[in-house]
Amino acid sequence: MTTTEDRTHVGAGIDAVTAVARRLLPEAGVITDRTRLRTYECDGLAHYRVTPALVVIPEDDAQVAAIVRACAEHGVPYVARGSGTGLSGGALPHAEGVLVVTSRMRAIREVRREDQRAVVEPGVINLDVTKAATPQGYYYAPDPSSQQICSIGGNVAENSGGAHCLKYGFTTNHVTGADFITPDGDMVALGGAAPDAPGYDLLGAVVGSEGTLGIVTATTVRLVRLPEEVRTILVGFESTDQAGAATSAIISAGIVPAAIEMMDALAIEAAEAAVHCNYPDGAGAVLVIELDGARVEVEEEYAEVARLCEDNGSFEQRLATDAVDRALIWKGRKSAFAAVGRISPDYIVQDGVIPRTALPEVLRAIAELSSSSGVRVANVFHAGDGNLHPLVLFDDAVEGAGEAAEQVSGAILDLCIEHGGSITGEHGVGMDKAKYMPRMYTDEDLDTMQLVRCAFDPGNISNPGKIFPTPRLCGEVPGRHKAAHPLQQAGLAEVF
Amino acid sequence: MTTQTLDATAREAVTSACARVEEPGAGDHVDGVVPGLVARPADTDQVAEVLRAATAHGLTVVPRGGGTKLSWGVAPRSADVLLDVSALDQVLDHAAGDLIVAAQAGCRLADLQERVAQGGQRLAIDETVPGTTVGGMLAANTSGPRRTAVGAARDLLIGITMVRADGVVAKAGGRVVKNVAGYDLGKLLIGSAGTLGVITDATFRLHPVPAASQWVTAPVSDPAAALAMTQAVLHAQVVPAAVEVAWAEGSGSVSVLLEGRVAGVAGRADATRAILGEGATGSDDAPAGGATYPWDTRASGEDRSTALKLTFELSALGEVLAATAGTPAVLRGSAGSGVLYAALPPTTDPAEVATLLERLRRVCTSRGGAAVVVDAPAAVKAAVDAWGPVPALELMRRVKDQFDPDHRLSPGRFVGGL
Ligand SMILES: Cc1cc2nc3c(=O)[nH]c(=O)nc-3n(C[C@H](O)[C@H](O)[C@H](O)COP(=O)(O)OP(=O)(O)OC[C@H]3O[C@@H](n4cnc5c(N)ncnc54)[C@H](O)[C@@H]3O)c2cc1C
Ligand SMILES: Cc1cc2nc3c(=O)[nH]c(=O)nc-3n(C[C@H](O)[C@H](O)[C@H](O)COP(=O)(O)OP(=O)(O)OC[C@H]3O[C@@H](n4cnc5c(N)ncnc54)[C@H](O)[C@@H]3O)c2cc1C
């Protein structure tokens, strides 16, 4: 039995929202016990921790709407949470706010092969959509490496990607409609089963907005026909330069593989230690290349890819001959993040993007950064998209190591921006990268993005403090903000 | 025709804001609304200057790209300045190795295609009306057959520069395909019909031009057969790049585009012929009409057809076609994506248009989509609700109010009178 008294600091607003939650939700769906609240204090980025004032686990959209409405009424911030696998602190709770957890909204409502659509609730696990569609010859294409645990709601909020995005696109390309709870607590339908809904593409703005515009309570997703043929090849190179050149050669030849993933020597070492994936001995880099589509075409493309890899110095190529083989190749790649724990006590997963042609140059620059700073960096990434995931390794027990790693990590982002890239390709800005946004965008760009937030969430209660470093208050005339805002100085409003 | 007039100080402000400013000529009206001035800025800064002048003097502004179909949608309540971006016509950067292209808004889609074709690439967006510009294509969200395979503009746009109603220049996205930093403003501008901001340049992802392509076409004589054929093709392993339907007077055809490698296309074309049955024939050329609409895109004034855009979930194709039975509607579109265009002759009685529109709207909205009047003679526009019911309208209104609080940009063109 838990009581509100277990919480250390609660405002009147939270009490009111708690009362609404208790009235509507079963007992297990309202958490106020301090110890249990702490289970939710972070997402996949564990070095930021905040204990929420209240956790609710609603079972349907009406409950979500009622809780959000109560939050709006009392000015209480709320944060949505799916599976909590996010790597940018997007689902980091607000200390005086509510965490809305979607894990009890897990129904796959419909799988409609004839429309190539499925309608799913936000807590549904990504891989389960594919499992439901496969018997009908279809699958859900966006496949983040966390697909066995992350939720569709989290995917929509982060516009998640995955290995197969090179050919099939990101979450935003696969979501056609959503039921959405605005920060006022209104329930609205965005998009639909058909394309091009008249009006502004609000769904397009909501996807990737990291829970700052409202909460998605159901999603209509596109299903993609399972390909006739899939070929997965593991290719060993002596260096990342060679692997990068092979990647460019494949794309330049007009081939768009379903995936091209790269791992460097350190990442391979980690994966071997963890899952014994048996990658080529002595490789300085491997590529995992997957081709899919109509059989004849895949066969032709395979021959060409094999030749292009050879031309660029590959010393070993392995074609997966069956599903078990293929799974083992992918296991090495998909377990890489976690595997790094085997070779380093602590690490930062970075998520920068560069134009593909800059790969060799940027990888060399990262290597230089690493050797000059003495901070080891393992590279495992979506080479086809130019989406880097440098794993910056450190030992927190060593004084100053964390700061050094943080510095290298930031310098890598600067490299990405310098080359015309982005500070995040799929993990999101969240809490973690808000400070980097001004390096990529001007004040005018950020102010313009704020217009969207002000339209959706004028009270700034939906996941405040994420994405934007210092958003202006809604209704304020845009411009540079050097001093504290007058309203803030007067103690009337807070700049989040 | 209604004609706007500007007072002398406002004229002076607009004139000094931009390289070329002219009095409107015969073709410079927006569905009967004649602007006070036509401004032709030379670059993004001048677009911003014009919008700042407009803000200072309370002027309304309608952007124009190629002007190929400026009459489409609802006529604006007011258009003091016609902001013609056709001088912003450059391809800015074709990075062939990265499969991306950046172009200015006034760049003609055809010019962009020609440029990237030199590198064996293409922007997988069809030109539905000759003369279309990048900005107009985005603002009107046009799409043709190829959307079935790679999607529409929203799936290919990766970066955008816009000028807000208050003259502030902002960009979103960038030059990389994968990017989740910040809100995706590009999505909001696509299909916004010039009401949210003026697009000045855009960056897209490209695709390699396939080595081979082939169309397979078969006749169909009833809606159920059209549905059965498209479903069979979609669920087969022929990987169609487009699945098109053409329809008039109770019968029509289904056409499938196969693209890829030479041997692969040959094999998949054979397989497609087998699916479509006896009457199926192969061709290197697109079926009659190609990527354009089933109406005369050059007609103007009272000679215009009533032009409808119909969207629906894939399995509703038969119902949509059946709903036009007994009417003179001619239809064409992407059955593989759930988008059809319909045309009714210019002489059709407005009441008859209204009846059909209502019937189609019932079918389309009950099947996940919508029926919209894209263009029509004035009498028809006056008799129907062009956009129909739009969910989440209140939220759209709030977006408009944030971006353009004075409703200066293309007022009244868009859903709900925005
Ligand atoms: C080992 C590992 C590998 C990963 N690999 C990838 C990868 O390959 N590609 C990739 O893109 N990501 C990857 N991620 C990151 C993460 O899995 C994704 O960002 C995922 O989409 C998060 O989903 P979630 O359900 O865990 O969301 P959470 O972490 O719970 O939340 C993420 C964000 O979404 C918001 N949110 C959640 N639900 C909703 C909702 N219903 N409505 C509105 N907002 C909501 C939250 O407020 C938060 O801002 C990986 C993570 C791990 C741990
Ligand atoms: C309201 C409206 C709705 C339409 N809906 C559809 C549709 O659903 N499907 C379809 O296939 N075709 C539609 N069209 C047709 C479309 O206009 C043409 O097919 C063509 O794409 C327009 O290209 P253009 O360069 O000639 O643009 P124009 O005819 O010059 O302009 C078309 C529209 O885009 C705006 N615009 C032009 N350039 C810019 C810019 N740089 N920044 C911001 N706005 C700009 C204009 O104000 C106008 O609203 C629509 C047109 C309008 C006006």
Tab-separated table of C-alpha atoms in Angstrom, chain A residues 38-206:
chain	number	residue	atom	x	y	z
A	38	ARG	CA	12.950	5.763	-8.414
A	39	THR	CA	12.582	2.841	-10.836
A	40	TYR	CA	11.654	5.511	-13.377
A	41	GLU	CA	14.323	8.080	-12.624
A	42	CYS	CA	16.223	7.693	-15.895
A	43	ASP	CA	16.015	6.300	-19.402
A	44	GLY	CA	18.825	4.629	-21.383
A	45	LEU	CA	21.067	7.577	-20.560
A	46	ALA	CA	21.664	6.711	-16.934
A	47	HIS	CA	23.836	9.632	-15.887
A	48	TYR	CA	20.875	11.987	-15.700
A	49	ARG	CA	18.514	11.018	-12.905
A	50	VAL	CA	15.415	12.764	-11.640
A	51	THR	CA	12.735	11.143	-9.505
A	52	PRO	CA	9.267	12.061	-10.750
A	53	ALA	CA	6.632	13.295	-8.318
A	54	LEU	CA	4.052	10.872	-9.687
A	55	VAL	CA	4.024	7.942	-12.109
A	56	VAL	CA	0.804	6.917	-13.834
A	57	ILE	CA	0.307	3.885	-16.019
A	58	PRO	CA	-2.935	4.513	-17.945
A	59	GLU	CA	-4.779	1.828	-19.877
A	60	ASP	CA	-6.463	3.868	-22.562
A	61	ASP	CA	-6.506	7.228	-24.323
A	62	ALA	CA	-9.358	8.612	-22.236
A	63	GLN	CA	-7.277	8.135	-19.102
A	64	VAL	CA	-4.265	9.799	-20.722
A	65	ALA	CA	-6.455	12.718	-21.805
A	66	ALA	CA	-7.930	13.132	-18.320
A	67	ILE	CA	-4.523	13.143	-16.680
A	68	VAL	CA	-3.098	15.613	-19.171
A	69	ARG	CA	-6.164	17.828	-18.711
A	70	ALA	CA	-5.600	17.797	-14.981
A	71	CYS	CA	-1.944	18.678	-15.557
A	72	ALA	CA	-2.964	21.575	-17.801
A	73	GLU	CA	-5.441	22.840	-15.273
A	74	HIS	CA	-2.872	22.896	-12.487
A	75	GLY	CA	0.204	23.834	-14.522
A	76	VAL	CA	1.889	20.522	-13.755
A	77	PRO	CA	4.508	19.328	-16.248
A	78	TYR	CA	4.293	15.801	-17.604
A	79	VAL	CA	6.612	13.497	-19.518
A	80	ALA	CA	5.578	10.504	-21.613
A	81	ARG	CA	7.594	7.332	-21.317
A	82	GLY	CA	7.520	4.217	-23.461
A	83	SER	CA	10.106	1.571	-22.699
A	84	GLY	CA	12.689	4.033	-21.420
A	85	THR	CA	15.398	2.945	-23.863
A	86	GLY	CA	15.994	6.454	-25.179
A	87	LEU	CA	19.636	7.503	-25.274
A	88	SER	CA	19.283	11.269	-25.005
A	89	GLY	CA	17.398	11.664	-21.744
A	90	GLY	CA	14.135	12.387	-23.550
A	91	ALA	CA	12.058	10.472	-21.013
A	92	LEU	CA	13.910	11.975	-18.059
A	93	PRO	CA	11.157	12.837	-15.553
A	94	HIS	CA	10.393	16.272	-14.151
A	95	ALA	CA	10.882	16.441	-10.384
A	96	GLU	CA	7.569	18.216	-9.845
A	97	GLY	CA	5.806	16.462	-12.659
A	98	VAL	CA	3.990	13.362	-13.802
A	99	LEU	CA	5.534	10.536	-15.756
A	100	VAL	CA	2.965	8.937	-18.065
A	101	VAL	CA	4.094	5.390	-18.789
A	102	THR	CA	2.473	3.633	-21.765
A	103	SER	CA	3.390	0.063	-20.891
A	104	ARG	CA	-0.234	-0.954	-20.354
A	105	MET	CA	-1.337	0.333	-23.733
A	106	ARG	CA	-0.066	-2.614	-25.720
A	107	ALA	CA	-2.866	-3.684	-28.045
A	108	ILE	CA	-2.221	-4.253	-31.717
A	109	ARG	CA	-5.720	-3.211	-32.722
A	110	GLU	CA	-5.661	-4.173	-36.377
A	111	VAL	CA	-3.360	-5.631	-38.994
A	112	ARG	CA	-4.883	-4.886	-42.382
A	113	ARG	CA	-2.916	-6.530	-45.144
A	114	GLU	CA	-5.347	-5.222	-47.777
A	115	ASP	CA	-4.532	-1.641	-46.750
A	116	GLN	CA	-0.896	-2.308	-45.843
A	117	ARG	CA	-1.573	-0.755	-42.457
A	118	ALA	CA	-1.608	-1.712	-38.791
A	119	VAL	CA	-3.104	0.277	-35.942
A	120	VAL	CA	-1.183	-0.065	-32.704
A	121	GLU	CA	-1.172	1.445	-29.250
A	122	PRO	CA	1.886	3.407	-28.107
A	123	GLY	CA	3.270	0.834	-25.679
A	124	VAL	CA	3.461	-1.886	-28.344
A	125	ILE	CA	7.001	-3.192	-28.757
A	126	ASN	CA	8.452	-2.449	-32.182
A	127	LEU	CA	9.291	-6.054	-33.036
A	128	ASP	CA	5.786	-7.213	-32.112
A	129	VAL	CA	4.325	-5.241	-35.023
A	130	THR	CA	6.487	-7.210	-37.416
A	131	LYS	CA	5.631	-10.459	-35.646
A	132	ALA	CA	1.933	-9.709	-36.082
A	133	ALA	CA	2.288	-8.822	-39.761
A	134	THR	CA	4.683	-11.556	-40.889
A	135	PRO	CA	2.087	-14.319	-41.190
A	136	GLN	CA	0.392	-12.113	-43.785
A	137	GLY	CA	3.600	-11.516	-45.723
A	138	TYR	CA	4.342	-8.069	-44.320
A	139	TYR	CA	6.604	-6.363	-41.775
A	140	TYR	CA	7.204	-3.020	-40.092
A	141	ALA	CA	10.376	-1.600	-41.630
A	142	PRO	CA	11.946	0.810	-39.085
A	143	ASP	CA	14.117	-1.403	-36.894
A	144	PRO	CA	16.171	0.353	-34.237
A	145	SER	CA	18.742	-1.950	-32.648
A	146	SER	CA	16.548	-1.758	-29.555
A	147	GLN	CA	13.566	-3.156	-31.470
A	148	GLN	CA	13.032	-6.015	-29.044
A	149	ILE	CA	12.234	-3.621	-26.219
A	150	CYS	CA	11.490	-0.086	-27.448
A	151	SER	CA	7.908	1.074	-27.915
A	152	ILE	CA	6.191	2.443	-31.000
A	153	GLY	CA	5.259	5.582	-29.038
A	154	GLY	CA	8.932	6.144	-28.233
A	155	ASN	CA	9.835	5.445	-31.866
A	156	VAL	CA	7.309	8.010	-33.085
A	157	ALA	CA	8.550	10.576	-30.569
A	158	GLU	CA	12.198	10.029	-31.532
A	159	ASN	CA	11.603	9.401	-35.258
A	160	SER	CA	13.721	6.332	-34.711
A	161	GLY	CA	15.838	4.798	-37.372
A	162	GLY	CA	17.630	1.524	-37.729
A	163	ALA	CA	19.812	-0.547	-39.983
A	164	HIS	CA	17.205	-0.725	-42.750
A	165	CYS	CA	16.522	3.017	-42.959
A	166	LEU	CA	18.974	3.453	-45.786
A	167	LYS	CA	16.502	1.907	-48.191
A	168	TYR	CA	13.201	2.081	-46.337
A	169	GLY	CA	13.323	5.374	-44.457
A	170	PHE	CA	12.653	6.322	-40.859
A	171	THR	CA	9.660	6.176	-38.583
A	172	THR	CA	8.251	9.349	-40.138
A	173	ASN	CA	8.046	7.607	-43.515
A	174	HIS	CA	6.055	4.767	-41.983
A	175	VAL	CA	3.508	6.523	-39.810
A	176	THR	CA	0.394	7.772	-41.594
A	177	GLY	CA	-1.929	8.585	-38.720
A	178	ALA	CA	-2.081	9.038	-34.977
A	179	ASP	CA	-4.496	9.657	-32.154
A	180	PHE	CA	-2.967	12.451	-30.193
A	181	ILE	CA	-3.589	14.091	-26.828
A	182	THR	CA	-2.735	17.799	-26.938
A	183	PRO	CA	-1.238	19.509	-23.872
A	184	ASP	CA	-4.767	20.837	-23.225
A	185	GLY	CA	-5.950	17.261	-22.853
A	186	ASP	CA	-7.902	17.300	-26.123
A	187	MET	CA	-7.994	14.179	-28.219
A	188	VAL	CA	-7.415	14.804	-31.942
A	189	ALA	CA	-6.836	12.644	-34.996
A	190	LEU	CA	-3.760	13.489	-37.061
A	191	GLY	CA	-3.403	12.090	-40.579
A	192	GLY	CA	-5.178	8.821	-41.273
A	193	ALA	CA	-4.841	5.582	-43.187
A	194	ALA	CA	-4.605	7.514	-46.472
A	195	PRO	CA	-1.796	9.881	-47.488
A	196	ASP	CA	-1.978	13.706	-47.831
A	197	ALA	CA	-4.621	14.570	-45.248
A	198	PRO	CA	-5.815	18.118	-46.020
A	199	GLY	CA	-4.384	20.860	-43.827
A	200	TYR	CA	-0.991	21.275	-42.240
A	201	ASP	CA	0.972	18.065	-41.745
A	202	LEU	CA	0.811	18.193	-37.960
A	203	LEU	CA	1.665	14.512	-37.775
A	204	GLY	CA	4.915	15.282	-39.604
A	205	ALA	CA	5.726	17.834	-36.901
A	206	VAL	CA	4.791	15.516	-34.045
